[in-house]
């Protein structure tokens, strides 16, 4: 199939491009490079020995039309957007613009050009402070931030479009905590500024950029008092996209699917695995809980397992080893 990948130069997008190309699909990338580098696309090409047609285009702009005029796509995988929860509370309008208006523009283009399959990067953040774990797709939707609201709004637009247009397929993939990097060490997460997420921060502590990891809270009702999350290796996640495309393309339905590992690890379990398996020191200090954090969050992934014939293959060990390989091979990122 010929697939348009928006945000294909980004962290999850670049890994998904590798898996798409390795599954013999053709890939066209649209990215404005606001949070990525064209080098990521070049590295995907080098890794797979295949070509990608890449456009530096913002999905909110009229130039997107030209991309649809030049190609007839079988499906769109839509990653492009802004993703920092904290920033979204300070700059909400940018989030509504890039995430909602950009998606609306994309859906209009798809409709105009008869492209009938969309795979969308949603997020576990649509569940907000879920009280029951594991979280399944029927859990209450109550996003706690403008970022989370934008994800839910796009899901709603897709649901409404799918109700209005019988042959429209919309698959909402709700990711839990994507981490790790490609085993080659050639592509990985490239955060700008000080990372908010656990794994990139641990990596930066291990290379000495920060003196220690501040562990947010050790008084949770968990195995060791620290917060528990469902970490999923980005390569497993990327493969989930290809499986979703291949299994549900032409399903003519709106579907929501959790993509996680279904297992929860505490902050200290992740730190311990990282330092032991990579033989590096990761000093930690305990600080009070981070506002808005939940105690335990992990996914029920039975729906994705069954519908896509997909399950995660990579372990916490793979996640921490691959993160460190990427970090040490690319100390300055791309
Ligand atoms: P990323 O920032 O690495 O990738 C997003 C890409 O989109 C970047 O290359 C960026 O330059 C591009 N982009 C942003 N706005 C754009 C616009 N208006 N037009 C064109 N390109 C634009 O992020 P990621 O971690 O790869 O996340 C991909 C998607 O998955 C996002 O939609 C994000 O919200 C979602 N998601 C990510 C996580 C996570 O923890 N990484 C979790 C859940 C959901
Ligand atoms: N965390 C931490 N220190 C950090 C970053 C994260 O203790 O510098 C903890 C955080 O409180 C949570 C877990 O690590 O329990 C995962 O946090 P992340 O921001 O990566 O994901 P999210 O909380 O959005 O699921």
CSV table of C-alpha atoms and ligand atoms in Angstrom, one decimal:
chain,number,residue,atom,x,y,z
A,1,UNK,CA,0.0,0.0,0.0
A,2,UNK,CA,1.0,3.6,-0.4
A,3,UNK,CA,0.9,5.3,3.0
A,4,UNK,CA,1.1,8.9,3.9
A,5,UNK,CA,2.9,9.2,7.3
A,6,UNK,CA,2.4,12.7,8.9
A,7,UNK,CA,5.0,13.4,11.5
A,8,UNK,CA,7.1,10.6,10.0
A,9,UNK,CA,10.4,12.2,11.0
A,10,UNK,CA,9.4,12.1,14.7
A,11,UNK,CA,10.2,9.5,17.3
A,12,UNK,CA,7.3,7.0,16.8
A,13,UNK,CA,6.8,8.0,13.1
A,14,UNK,CA,10.4,7.2,12.1
A,15,UNK,CA,10.3,3.8,13.7
A,16,UNK,CA,6.9,3.1,12.0
A,17,UNK,CA,8.4,4.1,8.6
A,18,UNK,CA,11.1,1.4,9.1
A,19,UNK,CA,8.4,-1.2,9.8
A,20,UNK,CA,6.2,-0.1,6.9
A,21,UNK,CA,9.1,-0.2,4.4
A,22,UNK,CA,10.2,-3.6,5.7
A,23,UNK,CA,6.7,-4.8,5.1
A,24,UNK,CA,7.0,-3.7,1.5
A,25,UNK,CA,4.7,-0.6,1.8
A,26,UNK,CA,5.6,2.7,0.0
A,27,UNK,CA,6.0,5.7,2.3
A,28,UNK,CA,5.5,9.4,1.8
A,29,UNK,CA,6.3,11.6,4.8
A,30,UNK,CA,5.0,15.0,5.6
A,31,UNK,CA,6.6,16.8,8.5
A,32,UNK,CA,7.3,20.5,9.4
A,33,UNK,CA,10.4,19.4,11.4
A,34,UNK,CA,9.2,21.5,14.4
A,35,UNK,CA,10.3,18.7,16.7
A,36,UNK,CA,12.5,16.5,14.5
A,37,UNK,CA,15.2,16.5,11.9
A,38,UNK,CA,15.3,15.5,8.2
A,39,UNK,CA,18.2,13.3,9.2
A,40,UNK,CA,15.8,10.9,10.9
A,41,UNK,CA,14.2,10.2,7.4
A,42,UNK,CA,17.7,9.8,5.9
A,43,UNK,CA,18.6,7.3,8.6
A,44,UNK,CA,15.4,5.3,7.9
A,45,UNK,CA,16.3,5.2,4.3
A,46,UNK,CA,19.8,4.0,5.1
A,47,UNK,CA,18.5,1.4,7.5
A,48,UNK,CA,16.0,-0.1,5.1
A,49,UNK,CA,17.9,0.7,1.8
A,50,UNK,CA,14.6,2.1,0.5
A,51,UNK,CA,13.5,5.6,-0.6
A,52,UNK,CA,11.0,7.9,1.1
A,53,UNK,CA,9.4,10.8,-0.6
A,54,UNK,CA,9.5,13.6,2.1
A,55,UNK,CA,7.8,16.9,2.1
A,56,UNK,CA,8.5,19.8,4.5
A,57,UNK,CA,4.9,20.8,5.0
A,58,UNK,CA,2.8,21.8,8.0
A,59,UNK,CA,-0.5,19.8,8.1
A,60,UNK,CA,-2.3,23.1,8.9
A,61,UNK,CA,-1.2,24.7,5.7
A,62,UNK,CA,-2.7,24.8,2.2
A,63,UNK,CA,0.5,23.1,0.8
A,64,UNK,CA,-0.9,19.8,2.2
A,65,UNK,CA,-3.3,19.8,-0.8
A,66,UNK,CA,-0.3,19.5,-3.2
A,67,UNK,CA,0.9,16.3,-1.5
A,68,UNK,CA,-2.6,14.8,-2.0
A,69,UNK,CA,-2.6,15.9,-5.7
A,70,UNK,CA,0.7,14.3,-6.4
A,71,UNK,CA,-0.1,10.9,-4.8
A,72,UNK,CA,-3.0,8.6,-4.5
A,73,UNK,CA,-2.7,7.2,-0.9
A,74,UNK,CA,-4.3,3.9,0.3
A,75,UNK,CA,-4.1,5.1,3.9
A,76,UNK,CA,-2.8,7.8,6.2
A,77,UNK,CA,-0.9,7.2,9.5
A,78,UNK,CA,-1.2,10.4,11.4
A,79,UNK,CA,1.5,11.2,14.0
A,80,UNK,CA,2.0,14.9,13.4
A,81,UNK,CA,1.2,17.1,16.4
A,82,UNK,CA,2.4,18.6,19.6
A,83,UNK,CA,2.8,16.2,22.6
A,84,UNK,CA,3.9,17.9,25.8
A,85,UNK,CA,1.2,17.8,28.4
A,86,UNK,CA,2.8,20.6,30.6
A,87,UNK,CA,3.3,22.9,27.6
A,88,UNK,CA,-0.3,22.4,26.5
A,89,UNK,CA,-1.5,24.0,29.7
A,90,UNK,CA,0.6,27.1,28.9
A,91,UNK,CA,0.1,27.2,25.2
A,92,UNK,CA,-3.4,25.6,24.7
A,93,UNK,CA,-4.1,27.4,21.4
A,94,UNK,CA,-1.0,26.0,19.7
A,95,UNK,CA,-2.2,22.5,20.7
A,96,UNK,CA,-5.7,23.1,19.3
A,97,UNK,CA,-4.2,24.5,16.2
A,98,UNK,CA,-1.6,21.8,15.4
A,99,UNK,CA,-3.5,18.8,16.8
A,100,UNK,CA,-7.2,19.6,16.1
A,101,UNK,CA,-7.1,22.1,13.2
A,102,UNK,CA,-4.2,20.2,11.5
A,103,UNK,CA,-6.2,16.9,11.8
A,104,UNK,CA,-9.3,18.6,10.4
A,105,UNK,CA,-7.4,19.8,7.4
A,106,UNK,CA,-6.0,16.3,6.9
A,107,UNK,CA,-9.4,14.7,7.1
A,108,UNK,CA,-10.8,17.2,4.6
A,109,UNK,CA,-7.9,16.4,2.2
A,110,UNK,CA,-8.6,12.6,2.7
A,111,UNK,CA,-12.3,13.1,2.0
A,112,UNK,CA,-11.6,15.2,-1.1
A,113,UNK,CA,-9.2,12.7,-2.5
A,114,UNK,CA,-11.1,9.5,-1.6
A,115,UNK,CA,-8.6,8.3,1.0
A,116,UNK,CA,-10.6,6.1,3.3
A,117,UNK,CA,-8.3,4.7,6.0
A,118,UNK,CA,-6.8,6.7,8.9
A,119,UNK,CA,-4.6,5.3,11.7
A,120,UNK,CA,-4.4,8.0,14.4
A,121,UNK,CA,-1.9,8.5,17.3
A,122,UNK,CA,-4.1,8.8,20.3
A,123,UNK,CA,-3.0,8.4,23.8
A,124,UNK,CA,-3.7,6.8,27.1
A,125,UNK,CA,-4.0,10.3,28.4
A,126,UNK,CA,-7.6,10.3,27.1
A,127,UNK,CA,-8.5,8.1,30.2
A,128,UNK,CA,-7.2,10.7,32.6
A,129,UNK,CA,-7.1,9.6,36.2
A,130,UNK,CA,-8.6,6.1,35.7
A,131,UNK,CA,-9.5,4.5,39.0
A,132,UNK,CA,-9.5,0.9,37.8
A,133,UNK,CA,-6.5,-0.9,36.2
A,134,UNK,CA,-5.8,-2.5,33.8
A,135,UNK,CA,-7.5,0.2,31.7
A,136,UNK,CA,-9.5,-1.1,28.8
A,137,UNK,CA,-11.0,0.8,25.9
A,138,UNK,CA,-14.4,1.1,27.6
A,139,UNK,CA,-12.9,3.0,30.6
A,140,UNK,CA,-14.3,6.5,31.1
A,141,UNK,CA,-12.7,9.2,29.0
A,142,UNK,CA,-11.7,12.2,31.1
A,143,UNK,CA,-8.6,13.9,29.8
A,144,UNK,CA,-6.9,16.3,32.3
A,145,UNK,CA,-5.0,18.6,30.0
A,146,UNK,CA,-5.5,20.6,26.8
A,147,UNK,CA,-3.2,18.0,25.1
A,148,UNK,CA,-5.5,15.2,26.2
A,149,UNK,CA,-8.6,17.2,25.1
A,150,UNK,CA,-7.1,17.6,21.6
A,151,UNK,CA,-6.6,13.8,21.3
A,152,UNK,CA,-10.2,13.2,22.4
A,153,UNK,CA,-11.5,15.8,20.0
A,154,UNK,CA,-9.8,14.3,17.1
A,155,UNK,CA,-11.1,10.8,18.1
A,156,UNK,CA,-14.6,12.4,18.1
A,157,UNK,CA,-14.2,13.9,14.7
A,158,UNK,CA,-13.1,10.6,13.3
A,159,UNK,CA,-16.0,8.8,15.0
A,160,UNK,CA,-18.5,11.3,13.5
A,161,UNK,CA,-16.9,11.0,10.1
A,162,UNK,CA,-17.0,7.3,10.2
A,163,UNK,CA,-20.7,7.4,11.2
A,164,UNK,CA,-21.4,9.7,8.2
A,165,UNK,CA,-19.3,7.9,5.6
A,166,UNK,CA,-19.9,4.1,5.4
A,167,UNK,CA,-16.6,3.3,3.8
A,168,UNK,CA,-14.4,5.3,6.2
A,169,UNK,CA,-12.0,3.3,8.4
A,170,UNK,CA,-10.7,5.1,11.5
A,171,UNK,CA,-8.4,3.3,14.0
A,172,UNK,CA,-7.5,5.2,17.1
A,173,UNK,CA,-4.3,3.8,18.7
A,174,UNK,CA,-4.1,4.8,22.4
A,175,UNK,CA,-0.5,4.5,23.3
A,176,UNK,CA,0.7,3.9,26.9
A,177,UNK,CA,4.4,4.9,27.5
A,178,UNK,CA,6.5,4.5,24.4
A,179,UNK,CA,10.2,4.1,25.2
A,180,UNK,CA,13.4,2.6,23.7
A,181,UNK,CA,14.9,2.9,20.3
A,182,UNK,CA,15.6,0.9,17.2
A,183,UNK,CA,18.1,-1.9,17.8
A,184,UNK,CA,20.5,-0.5,15.2
A,185,UNK,CA,21.1,2.6,17.4
A,186,UNK,CA,20.5,4.8,14.3
A,187,UNK,CA,17.1,6.2,15.3
A,188,UNK,CA,15.6,7.1,18.6
A,189,UNK,CA,13.9,9.7,20.8
A,190,UNK,CA,15.5,13.2,20.4
A,191,UNK,CA,13.9,15.4,23.0
A,192,UNK,CA,14.6,19.2,22.9
A,193,UNK,CA,15.5,20.9,26.2
A,194,UNK,CA,15.1,19.1,29.5
A,195,UNK,CA,13.0,15.9,29.0
A,196,UNK,CA,9.9,15.4,31.1
A,197,UNK,CA,9.6,11.7,30.5
A,198,UNK,CA,11.4,9.1,32.6
A,199,UNK,CA,13.6,7.2,30.2
A,200,UNK,CA,15.1,10.2,28.4
A,201,UNK,CA,15.8,11.8,31.8
A,202,UNK,CA,17.5,8.6,33.1
A,203,UNK,CA,19.7,8.6,30.0
A,204,UNK,CA,20.7,12.2,30.5
A,205,UNK,CA,21.6,11.5,34.1
A,206,UNK,CA,23.6,8.5,33.0
A,207,UNK,CA,25.7,10.6,30.6
A,208,UNK,CA,26.2,13.3,33.3
A,209,UNK,CA,23.9,16.0,31.8
A,210,UNK,CA,22.0,16.1,35.2
A,211,UNK,CA,23.4,15.1,38.6
A,212,UNK,CA,20.5,12.9,39.6
A,213,UNK,CA,17.0,11.7,38.7
A,214,UNK,CA,14.3,13.2,40.8
A,215,UNK,CA,11.9,10.5,41.6
A,216,UNK,CA,8.4,12.0,42.0
A,217,UNK,CA,6.9,10.4,45.0
A,218,UNK,CA,7.8,7.3,47.0
A,219,UNK,CA,4.6,7.1,49.0
A,220,UNK,CA,2.3,5.5,46.4
A,221,UNK,CA,0.6,2.3,47.2
A,222,UNK,CA,2.8,0.3,44.8
A,223,UNK,CA,5.5,-2.3,45.1
A,224,UNK,CA,8.2,0.2,46.3
A,225,UNK,CA,6.2,3.4,46.7
A,226,UNK,CA,7.0,4.9,43.3
A,227,UNK,CA,4.7,5.4,40.3
A,228,UNK,CA,3.9,2.4,38.0
A,229,UNK,CA,3.5,2.8,34.2
A,230,UNK,CA,3.0,0.6,31.2
A,231,UNK,CA,6.2,1.0,29.1
A,232,UNK,CA,6.1,-0.2,25.5
A,233,UNK,CA,9.1,-0.6,23.3
A,234,UNK,CA,8.8,1.8,20.3
A,235,UNK,CA,9.5,-1.0,17.8
A,236,UNK,CA,6.6,-3.1,19.2
A,237,UNK,CA,4.5,0.0,19.0
A,238,UNK,CA,5.6,0.7,15.4
A,239,UNK,CA,4.7,-2.9,14.5
A,240,UNK,CA,1.3,-2.4,16.0
A,241,UNK,CA,0.7,0.3,13.4
A,242,UNK,CA,1.5,-2.0,10.5
A,243,UNK,CA,-0.7,-4.7,12.0
A,244,UNK,CA,-3.5,-2.2,12.5
A,245,UNK,CA,-3.2,-1.1,8.9
A,246,UNK,CA,-3.1,-4.6,7.5
A,247,UNK,CA,-5.9,-6.0,9.7
A,248,UNK,CA,-8.3,-3.1,9.7
A,249,UNK,CA,-7.8,-1.3,6.4
A,250,UNK,CA,-11.3,-1.7,4.8
A,251,UNK,CA,-13.0,-2.6,8.0
A,252,UNK,CA,-15.2,0.5,7.4
A,253,UNK,CA,-15.4,1.2,11.1
A,254,UNK,CA,-14.3,3.4,13.9
A,255,UNK,CA,-12.1,1.4,16.3
A,256,UNK,CA,-10.2,2.3,19.5
A,257,UNK,CA,-7.3,0.1,20.6
A,258,UNK,CA,-4.9,0.3,23.5
A,259,UNK,CA,-1.3,-0.3,22.6
A,260,UNK,CA,0.8,-1.1,25.7
A,261,UNK,CA,2.6,-4.1,27.1
A,262,UNK,CA,-0.1,-4.8,29.7
A,263,UNK,CA,2.6,-4.9,32.4
A,264,UNK,CA,3.4,-2.2,35.0
A,265,UNK,CA,6.9,-1.2,36.2
A,266,UNK,CA,7.7,1.2,39.0
A,267,UNK,CA,10.2,4.1,38.6
A,268,UNK,CA,12.7,2.3,40.7
A,269,UNK,CA,12.4,-1.0,38.8
A,270,UNK,CA,13.1,0.9,35.6
A,271,UNK,CA,16.1,2.8,37.1
A,272,UNK,CA,17.5,-0.5,38.5
A,273,UNK,CA,17.2,-2.3,35.1
A,274,UNK,CA,18.8,0.6,33.3
A,275,UNK,CA,21.8,0.9,35.6
A,276,UNK,CA,22.4,-2.9,36.0
A,277,UNK,CA,22.0,-3.9,32.4
A,278,UNK,CA,24.0,-0.9,31.0
A,279,UNK,CA,26.5,-0.9,33.9
A,280,UNK,CA,26.0,2.8,34.6
A,281,UNK,CA,25.2,4.8,37.7
A,282,UNK,CA,21.9,6.6,37.9
A,283,UNK,CA,21.8,8.5,41.2
A,284,UNK,CA,18.3,9.2,42.4
A,285,UNK,CA,16.7,11.5,45.0
A,286,UNK,CA,13.1,11.3,46.2
A,287,UNK,CA,11.0,14.5,45.8
A,288,UNK,CA,7.3,15.1,46.4
A,289,UNK,CA,4.8,13.7,43.9
A,290,UNK,CA,4.4,15.5,40.6
A,291,UNK,CA,1.1,17.3,40.3
A,292,UNK,CA,-1.4,15.4,38.1
A,293,UNK,CA,0.5,12.0,38.2
A,294,UNK,CA,-1.5,8.9,38.8
A,295,UNK,CA,-0.3,6.1,41.0
A,296,UNK,CA,-0.7,3.1,38.7
A,297,UNK,CA,-1.5,3.0,35.0
A,298,UNK,CA,-1.3,0.0,32.7
A,299,UNK,CA,-3.3,-1.3,29.8
A,300,UNK,CA,-5.6,-4.1,29.0
A,301,UNK,CA,-4.4,-5.0,25.5
A,302,UNK,CA,-6.7,-8.0,24.8
A,303,UNK,CA,-8.6,-6.1,22.1
A,304,UNK,CA,-5.4,-5.2,20.1
A,305,UNK,CA,-4.0,-8.7,20.7
A,306,UNK,CA,-7.1,-10.3,19.2
A,307,UNK,CA,-8.1,-7.9,16.4
A,308,UNK,CA,-4.5,-7.3,15.2
A,309,UNK,CA,-2.9,-10.7,16.1
A,310,UNK,CA,-0.3,-8.5,17.7
A,311,UNK,CA,1.5,-8.6,21.1
A,312,UNK,CA,4.6,-7.0,22.4
A,313,UNK,CA,7.8,-9.0,22.0
A,314,UNK,CA,10.4,-6.8,23.6
A,315,UNK,CA,11.0,-6.6,27.4
A,316,UNK,CA,12.1,-4.0,29.9
A,317,UNK,CA,15.7,-5.2,29.3
A,318,UNK,CA,15.4,-4.4,25.6
A,319,UNK,CA,13.9,-1.0,26.4
A,320,UNK,CA,16.7,0.1,28.6
A,321,UNK,CA,19.5,-1.4,26.6
A,322,UNK,CA,18.2,0.1,23.3
A,323,UNK,CA,17.7,3.5,24.9
A,324,UNK,CA,21.3,3.5,26.1
A,325,UNK,CA,22.7,2.3,22.8
A,326,UNK,CA,20.9,5.2,21.0
A,327,UNK,CA,22.1,7.7,23.6
A,328,UNK,CA,25.7,6.7,23.5
A,329,UNK,CA,25.8,6.4,19.7
A,330,UNK,CA,24.2,9.8,19.3
A,331,UNK,CA,25.2,12.0,22.3
A,332,UNK,CA,24.0,15.1,20.5
A,333,UNK,CA,20.9,13.5,18.9
A,334,UNK,CA,20.7,13.7,15.1
B,1,LIG,P1,7.5,13.7,17.9
B,1,LIG,O1,7.4,15.1,18.3
B,1,LIG,O2,8.8,13.0,17.9
B,1,LIG,O3,6.8,13.5,16.5
B,1,LIG,C1,5.8,14.3,16.0
B,1,LIG,C2,6.2,14.8,14.6
B,1,LIG,O4,5.2,15.7,14.1
B,1,LIG,C3,7.5,15.6,14.7
B,1,LIG,O5,8.4,15.2,13.7
B,1,LIG,C4,7.1,17.1,14.4
B,1,LIG,O6,8.1,17.8,13.7
B,1,LIG,C5,5.9,16.9,13.5
B,1,LIG,N1,4.9,17.9,13.6
B,1,LIG,C6,4.4,18.5,14.7
B,1,LIG,N2,3.4,19.4,14.3
B,1,LIG,C7,3.3,19.3,12.9
B,1,LIG,C8,2.5,20.0,12.0
B,1,LIG,N3,1.6,20.9,12.3
B,1,LIG,N4,2.7,19.7,10.7
B,1,LIG,C9,3.6,18.7,10.3
B,1,LIG,N5,4.4,18.1,11.2
B,1,LIG,C10,4.2,18.4,12.5
B,1,LIG,O7,6.4,12.8,18.8
B,1,LIG,P2,6.2,11.3,19.0
B,1,LIG,O8,6.6,10.9,20.3
B,1,LIG,O9,6.8,10.6,17.8
B,1,LIG,O10,4.6,11.2,18.9
B,1,LIG,C11,3.9,11.0,17.7
B,1,LIG,C12,2.4,11.1,18.0
B,1,LIG,O11,2.1,10.1,19.0
B,1,LIG,C13,2.0,12.4,18.5
B,1,LIG,O12,0.7,12.7,17.9
B,1,LIG,C14,1.8,12.2,20.0
B,1,LIG,O13,0.9,13.1,20.6
B,1,LIG,C15,1.4,10.8,20.1
B,1,LIG,N6,1.7,10.1,21.3
B,1,LIG,C16,3.0,10.1,21.8
B,1,LIG,C17,3.3,9.6,23.0
B,1,LIG,C18,4.8,9.6,23.5
B,1,LIG,O14,5.0,9.3,24.7
B,1,LIG,N7,5.8,9.8,22.7
B,1,LIG,C19,2.3,9.0,23.8
B,1,LIG,C20,1.0,9.0,23.3
B,1,LIG,C21,0.7,9.6,22.1
B,2,LIG,N1,9.1,10.3,36.7
B,2,LIG,C1,10.0,10.6,37.7
B,2,LIG,N2,11.0,11.5,37.5
B,2,LIG,C2,11.1,12.1,36.3
B,2,LIG,C3,10.2,11.8,35.2
B,2,LIG,C4,9.2,10.9,35.5
B,2,LIG,O1,9.9,10.1,38.9
B,2,LIG,O2,12.0,12.9,36.1
B,2,LIG,C5,8.1,9.3,37.0
B,2,LIG,C6,6.6,9.8,36.9
B,2,LIG,O3,6.3,10.4,38.1
B,2,LIG,C7,5.9,8.6,36.5
B,2,LIG,C8,6.9,7.8,35.7
B,2,LIG,O4,8.1,8.3,36.0
B,2,LIG,O5,5.6,7.8,37.7
B,2,LIG,C9,6.7,8.0,34.2
B,2,LIG,O6,6.6,9.4,33.9
B,2,LIG,P1,6.5,9.9,32.4
B,2,LIG,O7,6.5,11.4,32.4
B,2,LIG,O8,7.6,9.3,31.5
B,2,LIG,O9,5.1,9.3,31.9
B,2,LIG,P2,3.6,9.7,32.3
B,2,LIG,O10,3.7,10.1,33.7
B,2,LIG,O11,3.2,10.7,31.4
B,2,LIG,O12,2.9,8.4,32.1
